[in-house]
Structures are given as C-alpha cells and as structure tokens.
Short mmCIF file of C-alpha atoms and ligand atoms in Angstrom, two decimals:
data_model
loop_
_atom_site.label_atom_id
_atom_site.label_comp_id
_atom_site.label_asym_id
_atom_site.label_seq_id
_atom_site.Cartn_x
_atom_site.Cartn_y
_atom_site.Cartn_z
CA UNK A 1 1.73 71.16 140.54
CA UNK A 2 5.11 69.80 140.60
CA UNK A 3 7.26 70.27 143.82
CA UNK A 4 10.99 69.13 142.26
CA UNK A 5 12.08 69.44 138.88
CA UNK A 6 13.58 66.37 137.15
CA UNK A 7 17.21 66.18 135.58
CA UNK A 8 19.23 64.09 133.98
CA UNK A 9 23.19 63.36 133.57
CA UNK A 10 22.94 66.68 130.65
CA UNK A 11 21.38 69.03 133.03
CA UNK A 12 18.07 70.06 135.25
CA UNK A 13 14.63 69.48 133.38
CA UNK A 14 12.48 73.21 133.61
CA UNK A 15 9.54 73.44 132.69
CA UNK A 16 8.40 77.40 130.10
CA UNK A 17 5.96 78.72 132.54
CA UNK A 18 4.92 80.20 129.75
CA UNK A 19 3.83 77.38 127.12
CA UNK A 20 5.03 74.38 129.32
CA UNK A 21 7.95 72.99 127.23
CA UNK A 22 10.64 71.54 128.99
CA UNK A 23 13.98 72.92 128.24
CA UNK A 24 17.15 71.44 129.13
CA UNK A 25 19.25 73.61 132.05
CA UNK A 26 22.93 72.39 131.83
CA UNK A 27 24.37 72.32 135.08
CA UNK A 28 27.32 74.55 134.11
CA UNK A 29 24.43 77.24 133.03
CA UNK A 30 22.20 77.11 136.39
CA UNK A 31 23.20 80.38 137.72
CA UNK A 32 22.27 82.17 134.58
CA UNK A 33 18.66 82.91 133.10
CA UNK A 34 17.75 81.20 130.15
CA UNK A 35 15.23 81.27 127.76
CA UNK A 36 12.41 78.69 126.41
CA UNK A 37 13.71 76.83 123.23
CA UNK A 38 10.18 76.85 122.15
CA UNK A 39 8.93 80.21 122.89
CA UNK A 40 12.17 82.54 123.89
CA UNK A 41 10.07 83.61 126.87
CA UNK A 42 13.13 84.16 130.03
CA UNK A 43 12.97 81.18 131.91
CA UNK A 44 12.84 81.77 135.82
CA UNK A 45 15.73 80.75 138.10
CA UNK A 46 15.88 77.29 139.09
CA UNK A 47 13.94 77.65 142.79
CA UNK A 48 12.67 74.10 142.75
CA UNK A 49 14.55 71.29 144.79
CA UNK A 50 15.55 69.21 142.25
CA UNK A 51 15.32 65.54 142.23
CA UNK A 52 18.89 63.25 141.58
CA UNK A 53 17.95 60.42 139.04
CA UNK A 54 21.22 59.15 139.32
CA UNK A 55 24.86 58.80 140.03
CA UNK A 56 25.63 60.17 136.20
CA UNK A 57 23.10 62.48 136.66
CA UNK A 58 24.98 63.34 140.22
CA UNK A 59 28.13 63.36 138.85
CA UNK A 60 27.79 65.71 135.93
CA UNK A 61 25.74 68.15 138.91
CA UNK A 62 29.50 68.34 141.18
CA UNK A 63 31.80 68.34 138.53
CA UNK A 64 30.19 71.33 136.39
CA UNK A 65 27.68 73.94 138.96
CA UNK A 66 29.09 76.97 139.39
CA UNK A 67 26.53 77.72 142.18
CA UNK A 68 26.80 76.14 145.54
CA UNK A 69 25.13 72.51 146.01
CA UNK A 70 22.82 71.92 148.87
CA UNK A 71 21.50 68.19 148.90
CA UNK A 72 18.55 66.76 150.97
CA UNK A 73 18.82 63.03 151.62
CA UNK A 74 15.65 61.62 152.48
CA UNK A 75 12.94 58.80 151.94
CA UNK A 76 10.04 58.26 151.69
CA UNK A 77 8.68 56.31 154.76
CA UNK A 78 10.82 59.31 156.74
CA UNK A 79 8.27 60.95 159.12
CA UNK A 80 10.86 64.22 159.51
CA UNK A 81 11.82 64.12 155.86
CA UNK A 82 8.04 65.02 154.80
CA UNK A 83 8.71 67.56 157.73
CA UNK A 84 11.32 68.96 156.12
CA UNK A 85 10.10 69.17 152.45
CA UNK A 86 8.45 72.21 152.73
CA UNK A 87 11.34 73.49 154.91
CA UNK A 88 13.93 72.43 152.03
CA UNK A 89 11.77 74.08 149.17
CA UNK A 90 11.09 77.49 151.00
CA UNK A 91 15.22 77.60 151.38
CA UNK A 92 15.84 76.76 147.22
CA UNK A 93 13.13 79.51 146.97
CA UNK A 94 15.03 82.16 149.00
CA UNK A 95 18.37 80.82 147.62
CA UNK A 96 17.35 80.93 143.94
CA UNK A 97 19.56 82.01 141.47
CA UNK A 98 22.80 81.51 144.87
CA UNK A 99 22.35 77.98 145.05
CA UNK A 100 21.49 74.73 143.89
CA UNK A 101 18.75 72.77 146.40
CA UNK A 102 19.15 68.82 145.51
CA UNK A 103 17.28 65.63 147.12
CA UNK A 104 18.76 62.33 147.01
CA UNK A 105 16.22 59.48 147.85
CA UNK A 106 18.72 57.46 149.82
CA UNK A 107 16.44 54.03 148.85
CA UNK A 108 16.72 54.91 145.25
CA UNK A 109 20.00 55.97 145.03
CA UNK A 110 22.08 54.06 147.67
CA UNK A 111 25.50 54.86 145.60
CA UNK A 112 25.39 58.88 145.92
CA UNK A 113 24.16 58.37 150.19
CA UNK A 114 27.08 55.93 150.32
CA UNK A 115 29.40 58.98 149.35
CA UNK A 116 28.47 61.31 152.16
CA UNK A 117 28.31 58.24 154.67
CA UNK A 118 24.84 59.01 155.80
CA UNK A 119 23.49 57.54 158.87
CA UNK A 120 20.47 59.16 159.73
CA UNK A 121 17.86 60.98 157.69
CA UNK A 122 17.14 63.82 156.59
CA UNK A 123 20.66 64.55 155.75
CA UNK A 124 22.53 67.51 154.58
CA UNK A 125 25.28 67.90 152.38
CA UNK A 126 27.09 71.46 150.94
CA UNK A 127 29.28 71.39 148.17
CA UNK A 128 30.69 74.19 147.26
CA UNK A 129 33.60 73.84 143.60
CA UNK A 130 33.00 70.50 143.89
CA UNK A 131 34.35 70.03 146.86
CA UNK A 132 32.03 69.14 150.28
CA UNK A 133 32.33 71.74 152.95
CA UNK A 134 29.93 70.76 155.38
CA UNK A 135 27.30 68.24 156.64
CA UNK A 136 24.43 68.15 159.08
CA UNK A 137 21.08 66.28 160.14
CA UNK A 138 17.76 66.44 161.87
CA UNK A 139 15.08 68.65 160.61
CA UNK A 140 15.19 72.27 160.55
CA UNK A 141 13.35 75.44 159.49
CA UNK A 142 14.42 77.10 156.61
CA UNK A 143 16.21 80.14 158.02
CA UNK A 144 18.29 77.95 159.97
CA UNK A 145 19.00 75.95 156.77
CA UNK A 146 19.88 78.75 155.00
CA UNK A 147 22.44 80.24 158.00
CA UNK A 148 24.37 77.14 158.07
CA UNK A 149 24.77 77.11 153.73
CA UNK A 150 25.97 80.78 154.40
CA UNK A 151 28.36 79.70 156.96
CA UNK A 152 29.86 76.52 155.63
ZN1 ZN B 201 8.08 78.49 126.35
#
C-alpha cells in the first residue's frame, strides 16, 4: 500500500484504483477529477501526500496549482517527522480536492529546503498563487494542521 504518490516535473503520478494504471495528473488539473487513460473509470481526488522528486518537479508544482500548497519537510532519521506522517496524511485526506499536501525530504532535496530557509524539522510551508503565506514547525495533530492552512 503506497502512502505518497510520486510526480514528476509534468504532473502528480495516480494510480486507477480501478485497473492500477498510472495516469499522469498535471498540476494545473489537480483540483479537478479526472479519469483513467486506460479504463475512463473517474479517478479520485488527489488525498495522498505527495512526494517532490525534484526542484523541476517543484517548480512546475508553484508555478501552475490552482489549489493551495501545503509542504512537509522532513527526513528520514527524524524521530517527530515519522510522528507526523500519519498526522500530515490524515490532513491531505480531509483537505482533498482544497489542497495540495507535499513532502520535501530535506536530505534529498537540499535546493527546494534551501528556499524556505528551514532550520528545524518537520517543517511547514503554505503557498497559496504561488506565492508563500506562511510557515511553521514542530509536530502537530492534524486538526491543528489544518486550522493554521485555513488561517494563513
Ligand atoms: Zn483505470
């Protein structure tokens, strides 16, 4: 069972739950519905965090969603990161189809933390138009997650 969905610098990688192909979601195209190239079954919302491979990748994701961005910076020897996880998937669950849930693996991708200045892990970032709005740290649940996307 996957817990992120991949992507690349053309757009998030979702899997048909219907006859597992994976269809291409173009950043631009999030907020709508699609539907499986291979089987036209209606794809679900993305409600998976989804993973950054890069800054193209990155890039293409700021530029072009017309949802709200909410990134997770984290690692993987980060005992509160694997806290907040679950916390972080529950919120892109609750927020699907409102807002796009990202993780950035600051030891993989160095370049996008170095944007946002991070200092400590896990991170937050909201971008809303391209633009970031608001930052914050430390683990939380994912109400209070959720509060402070609503408010920034
Ligand atoms: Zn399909």
């Amino acid at each position: 069972m996957n817990h992120h969905l991949e992507s690349d610098e053309r757009g998030i990688i979702l899997p048909c739950p219907a006859c597992g192909t994976a269809n291409r979601i173009a950043y631009a195209k999030a907020a709508l519905q699609g539907r499986c190239g291979a089987c036209k079954a209606d794809l679900p919302h993305v409600s998976l965090p989804v993973e950054m491979s890069g800054v193209e990748a990155f890039a293409a994701l700021v530029s072009q969603s017309l949802l709200p961005i909410v990134i997770d910076f984290w690692a993987a020897w980060c005992g509160p990161c694997q806290m907040m996880a679950p916390e972080f998937a529950k919120a892109a669950v609750q927020a699907s189809g409102d807002a796009l849930f990202v993780k950035v693996n600051t030891d993989e991708q160095p370049q996008i933390a170095g944007q946002f200045r991070i200092q400590g892990i896990p991170a937050f970032a909201l971008i809303r138009s391209g633009k970031l709005v608001a930052q914050t740290s430390g683990f939380q649940p994912a109400a209070r997650l959720l509060e402070w996307m609503r408010q920034g």
